GROMACS .gro file of C-alpha atoms in nm:
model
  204
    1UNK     CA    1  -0.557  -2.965  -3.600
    2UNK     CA    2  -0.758  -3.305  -3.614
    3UNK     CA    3  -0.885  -3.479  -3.322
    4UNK     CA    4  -1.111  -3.763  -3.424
    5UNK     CA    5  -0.961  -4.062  -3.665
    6UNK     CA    6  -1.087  -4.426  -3.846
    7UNK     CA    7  -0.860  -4.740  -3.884
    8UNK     CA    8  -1.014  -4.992  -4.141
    9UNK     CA    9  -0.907  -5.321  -4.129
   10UNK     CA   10  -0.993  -5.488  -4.491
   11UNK     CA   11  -0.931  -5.880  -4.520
   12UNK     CA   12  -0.937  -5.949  -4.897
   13UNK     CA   13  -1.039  -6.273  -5.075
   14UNK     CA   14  -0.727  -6.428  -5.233
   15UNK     CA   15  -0.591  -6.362  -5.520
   16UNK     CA   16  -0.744  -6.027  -5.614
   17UNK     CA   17  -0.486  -5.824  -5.442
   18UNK     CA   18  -0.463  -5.598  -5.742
   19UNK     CA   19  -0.872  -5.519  -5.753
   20UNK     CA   20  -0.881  -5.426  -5.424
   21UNK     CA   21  -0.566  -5.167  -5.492
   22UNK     CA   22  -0.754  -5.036  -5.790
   23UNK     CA   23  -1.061  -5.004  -5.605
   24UNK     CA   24  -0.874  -4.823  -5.296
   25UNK     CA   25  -0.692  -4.583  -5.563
   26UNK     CA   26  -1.042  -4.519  -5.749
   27UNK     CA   27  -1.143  -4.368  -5.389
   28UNK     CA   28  -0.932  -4.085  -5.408
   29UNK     CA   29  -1.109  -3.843  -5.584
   30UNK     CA   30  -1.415  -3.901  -5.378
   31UNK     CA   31  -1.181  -3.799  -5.091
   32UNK     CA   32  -1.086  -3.498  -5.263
   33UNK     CA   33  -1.451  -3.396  -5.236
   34UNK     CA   34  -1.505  -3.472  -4.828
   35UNK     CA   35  -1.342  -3.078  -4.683
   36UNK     CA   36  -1.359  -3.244  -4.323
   37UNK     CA   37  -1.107  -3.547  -4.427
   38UNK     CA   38  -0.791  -3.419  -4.348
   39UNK     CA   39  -0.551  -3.716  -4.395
   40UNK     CA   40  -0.624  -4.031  -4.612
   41UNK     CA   41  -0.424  -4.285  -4.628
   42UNK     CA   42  -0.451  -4.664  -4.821
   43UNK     CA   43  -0.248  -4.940  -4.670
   44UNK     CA   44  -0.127  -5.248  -4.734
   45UNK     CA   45  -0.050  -5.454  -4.401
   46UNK     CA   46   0.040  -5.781  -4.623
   47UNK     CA   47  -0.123  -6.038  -4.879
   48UNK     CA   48  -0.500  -5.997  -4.896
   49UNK     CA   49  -0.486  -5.742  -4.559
   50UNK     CA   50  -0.535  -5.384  -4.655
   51UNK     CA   51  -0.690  -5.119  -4.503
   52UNK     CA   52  -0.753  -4.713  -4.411
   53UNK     CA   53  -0.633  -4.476  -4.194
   54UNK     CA   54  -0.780  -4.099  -4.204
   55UNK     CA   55  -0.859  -3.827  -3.944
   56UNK     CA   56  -1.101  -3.567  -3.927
   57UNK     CA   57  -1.110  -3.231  -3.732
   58UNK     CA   58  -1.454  -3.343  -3.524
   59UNK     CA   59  -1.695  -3.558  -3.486
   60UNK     CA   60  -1.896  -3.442  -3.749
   61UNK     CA   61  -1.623  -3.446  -3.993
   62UNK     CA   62  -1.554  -3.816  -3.921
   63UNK     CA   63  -1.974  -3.901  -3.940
   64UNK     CA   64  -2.023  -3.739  -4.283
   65UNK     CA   65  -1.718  -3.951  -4.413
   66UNK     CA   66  -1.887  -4.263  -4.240
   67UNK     CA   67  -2.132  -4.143  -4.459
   68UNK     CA   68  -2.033  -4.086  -4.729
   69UNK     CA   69  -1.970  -4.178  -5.079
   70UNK     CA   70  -1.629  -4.352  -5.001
   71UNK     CA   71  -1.799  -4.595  -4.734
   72UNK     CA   72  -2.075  -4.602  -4.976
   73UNK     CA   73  -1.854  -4.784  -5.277
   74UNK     CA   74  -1.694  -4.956  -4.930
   75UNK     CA   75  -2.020  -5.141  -4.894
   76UNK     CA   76  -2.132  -5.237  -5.222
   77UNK     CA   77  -1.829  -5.346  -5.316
   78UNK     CA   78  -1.765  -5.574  -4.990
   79UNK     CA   79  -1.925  -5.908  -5.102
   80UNK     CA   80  -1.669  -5.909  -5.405
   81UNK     CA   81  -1.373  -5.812  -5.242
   82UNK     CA   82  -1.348  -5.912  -4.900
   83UNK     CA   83  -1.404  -6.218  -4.693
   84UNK     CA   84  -1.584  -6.063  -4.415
   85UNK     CA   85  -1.701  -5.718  -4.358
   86UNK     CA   86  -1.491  -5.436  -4.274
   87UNK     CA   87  -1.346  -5.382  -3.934
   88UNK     CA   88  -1.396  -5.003  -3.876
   89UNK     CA   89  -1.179  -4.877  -3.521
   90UNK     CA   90  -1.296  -4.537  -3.411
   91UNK     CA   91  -0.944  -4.339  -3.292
   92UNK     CA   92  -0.867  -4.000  -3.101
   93UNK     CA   93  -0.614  -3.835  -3.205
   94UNK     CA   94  -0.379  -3.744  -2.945
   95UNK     CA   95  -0.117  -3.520  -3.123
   96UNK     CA   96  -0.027  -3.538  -3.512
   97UNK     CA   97   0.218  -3.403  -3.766
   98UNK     CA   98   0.072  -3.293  -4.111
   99UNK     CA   99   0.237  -3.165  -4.425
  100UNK     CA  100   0.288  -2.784  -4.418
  101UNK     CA  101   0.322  -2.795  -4.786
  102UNK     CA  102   0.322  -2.980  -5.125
  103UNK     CA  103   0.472  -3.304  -5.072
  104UNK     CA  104   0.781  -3.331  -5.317
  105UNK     CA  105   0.724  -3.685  -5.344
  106UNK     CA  106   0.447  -3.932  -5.246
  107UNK     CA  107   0.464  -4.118  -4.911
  108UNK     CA  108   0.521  -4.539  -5.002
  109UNK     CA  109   0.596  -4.673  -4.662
  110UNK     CA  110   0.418  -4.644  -4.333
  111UNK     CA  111   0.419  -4.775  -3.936
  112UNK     CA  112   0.139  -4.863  -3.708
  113UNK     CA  113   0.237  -4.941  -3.348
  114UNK     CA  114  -0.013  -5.028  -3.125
  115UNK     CA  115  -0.007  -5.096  -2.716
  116UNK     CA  116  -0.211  -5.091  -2.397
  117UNK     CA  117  -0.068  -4.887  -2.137
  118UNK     CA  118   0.040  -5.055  -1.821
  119UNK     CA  119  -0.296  -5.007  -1.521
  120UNK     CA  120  -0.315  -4.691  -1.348
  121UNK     CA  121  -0.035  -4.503  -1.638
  122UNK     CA  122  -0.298  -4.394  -1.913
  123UNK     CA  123  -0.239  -4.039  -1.860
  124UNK     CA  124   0.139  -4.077  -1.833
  125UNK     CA  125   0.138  -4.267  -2.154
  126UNK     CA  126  -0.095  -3.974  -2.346
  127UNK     CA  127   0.133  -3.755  -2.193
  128UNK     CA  128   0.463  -3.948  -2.341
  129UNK     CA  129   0.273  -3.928  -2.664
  130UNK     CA  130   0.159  -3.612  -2.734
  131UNK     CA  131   0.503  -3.538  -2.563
  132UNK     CA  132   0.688  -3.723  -2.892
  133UNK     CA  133   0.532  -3.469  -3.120
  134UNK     CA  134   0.842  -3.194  -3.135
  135UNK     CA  135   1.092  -3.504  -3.169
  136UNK     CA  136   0.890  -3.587  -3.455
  137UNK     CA  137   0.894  -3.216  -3.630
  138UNK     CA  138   1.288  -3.296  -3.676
  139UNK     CA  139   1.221  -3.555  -3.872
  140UNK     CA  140   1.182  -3.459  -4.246
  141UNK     CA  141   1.117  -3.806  -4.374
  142UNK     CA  142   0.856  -3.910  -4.137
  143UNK     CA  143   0.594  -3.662  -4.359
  144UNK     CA  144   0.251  -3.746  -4.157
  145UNK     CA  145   0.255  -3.884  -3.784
  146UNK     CA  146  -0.059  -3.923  -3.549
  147UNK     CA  147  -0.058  -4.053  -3.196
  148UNK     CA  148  -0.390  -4.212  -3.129
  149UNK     CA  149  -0.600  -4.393  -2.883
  150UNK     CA  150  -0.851  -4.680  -2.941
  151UNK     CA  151  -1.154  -4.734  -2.890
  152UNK     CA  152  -1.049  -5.038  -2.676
  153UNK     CA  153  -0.842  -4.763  -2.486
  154UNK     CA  154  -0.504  -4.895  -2.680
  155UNK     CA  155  -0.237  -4.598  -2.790
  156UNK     CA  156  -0.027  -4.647  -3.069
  157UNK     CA  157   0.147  -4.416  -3.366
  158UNK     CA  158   0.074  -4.411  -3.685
  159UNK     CA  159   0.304  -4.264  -3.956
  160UNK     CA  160   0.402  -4.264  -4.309
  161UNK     CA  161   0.753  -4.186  -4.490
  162UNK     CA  162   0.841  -4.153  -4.889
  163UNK     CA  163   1.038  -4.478  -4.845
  164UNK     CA  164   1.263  -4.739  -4.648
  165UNK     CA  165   1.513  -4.486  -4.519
  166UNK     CA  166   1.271  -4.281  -4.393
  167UNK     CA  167   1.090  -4.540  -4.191
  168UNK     CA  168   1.442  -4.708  -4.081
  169UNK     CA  169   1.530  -4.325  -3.961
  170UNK     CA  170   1.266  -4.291  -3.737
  171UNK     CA  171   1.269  -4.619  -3.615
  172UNK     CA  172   1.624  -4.569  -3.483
  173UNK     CA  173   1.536  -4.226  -3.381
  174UNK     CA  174   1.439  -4.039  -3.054
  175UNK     CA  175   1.123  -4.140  -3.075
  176UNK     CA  176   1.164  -4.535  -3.006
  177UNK     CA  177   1.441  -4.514  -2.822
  178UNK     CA  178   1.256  -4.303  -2.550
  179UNK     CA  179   0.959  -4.566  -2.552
  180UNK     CA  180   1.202  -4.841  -2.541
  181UNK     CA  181   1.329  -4.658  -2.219
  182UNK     CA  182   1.011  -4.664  -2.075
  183UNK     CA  183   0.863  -4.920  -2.170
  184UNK     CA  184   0.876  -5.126  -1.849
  185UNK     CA  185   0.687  -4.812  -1.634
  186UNK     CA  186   0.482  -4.691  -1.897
  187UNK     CA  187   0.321  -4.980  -2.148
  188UNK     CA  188   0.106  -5.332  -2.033
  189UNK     CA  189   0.210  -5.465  -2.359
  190UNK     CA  190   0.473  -5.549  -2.589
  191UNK     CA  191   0.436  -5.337  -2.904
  192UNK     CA  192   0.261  -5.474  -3.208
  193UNK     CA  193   0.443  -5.349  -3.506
  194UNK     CA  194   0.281  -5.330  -3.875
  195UNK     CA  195   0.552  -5.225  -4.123
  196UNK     CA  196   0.298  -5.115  -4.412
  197UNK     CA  197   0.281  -4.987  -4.787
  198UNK     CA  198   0.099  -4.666  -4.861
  199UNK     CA  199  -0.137  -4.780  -5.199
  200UNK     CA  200  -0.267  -4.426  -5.208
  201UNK     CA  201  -0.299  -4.099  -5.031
  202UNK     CA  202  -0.481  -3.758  -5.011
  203UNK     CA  203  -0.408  -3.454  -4.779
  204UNK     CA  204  -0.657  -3.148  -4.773
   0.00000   0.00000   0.00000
């Protein structure tokens, strides 16, 4: 069960699209070594826009990892890679799916949808959320899934899939189509959709 999550937003200097994937894949192992990170994931949004997504049982899992040696090499290596510093988005985690086992193949494509909820329909909308979660356990492509809250009290869903058919799956499935229906009642914003690319990943 994880509560607490991080969104990093990295803009990258142009041009060195593949340092800043080797630097994100030389992370992993000192991921491996943090117990309290659950889920890590490195994303590509688009050119020169990458980032991180990772959730934490607690509070205190998500400090040590702010931390830690990951945000360490983060920091020193900012000036080089990145044209200003890192935009770090504190998240609770509303509801998730993780991995019950070994994956049988690594997760390449992700989703990040992000909204406000309409004034006065906050709890309705956590409720539609964490509400989602058994539609998503009959999905077998969509591998990871977390439905989070903002910091600037935004919800969205974050999720992650071994390829395109996985992704187009669940964005045809039940899912969508029951936030689609309530979408006028429920949300204060039209949807901003991020169709990503998973550079790297690490489940404890």
């Amino acid at each position: 069960m994880v509560s607490k999550g991080l969104l990093v937003r990295l803009e990258v200097k142009p041009g060195i699209d593949d340092q800043i994937e080797k630097f994100l894949i030389s992370a992993l192992p000192l991921v491996r070594q943090e117990p309290a990170t659950t889920a890590w994931f490195a994303i590509r949004f688009g050119r020169s826009e990458y980032g991180i997504f990772d959730v934490f049982p607690d509070d205190a899992g998500r400090d040590a990892h702010l931390s830690g040696a990951v945000a360490k090499a983060l920091m020193a290596n900012a000036e080089t890679l990145l044209t200003e510093p890192p935009r770090i988005q504190k998240v609770d985690v509303l509801a998730d799916k993780l991995p019950e086992t070994a994956l049988a193949q690594p997760n390449k494509k992700g989703l990040l949808l992000t909204f406000e909820a309409k004034e006065g329909h906050e709890q309705q909308v956590e409720n539609f959320l964490r509400d989602a979660r058994p539609l998503v356990m009959e999905e077998p492509e969509t591998t990871a899934w977390f439905a989070i809250r903002t910091e600037d009290n935004k919800y969205g869903i974050f999720d992650v899939f071994p390829d395109h058919g996985g992704r187009f799956k669940h964005l045809t499935g039940h899912v969508p189509r029951e936030l689609a229906k309530h979408a006028l009642s429920l949300l204060g914003s039209v949807p901003d959709t991020d169709l990503l690319d998973v550079v790297e990943e690490a489940f404890q």
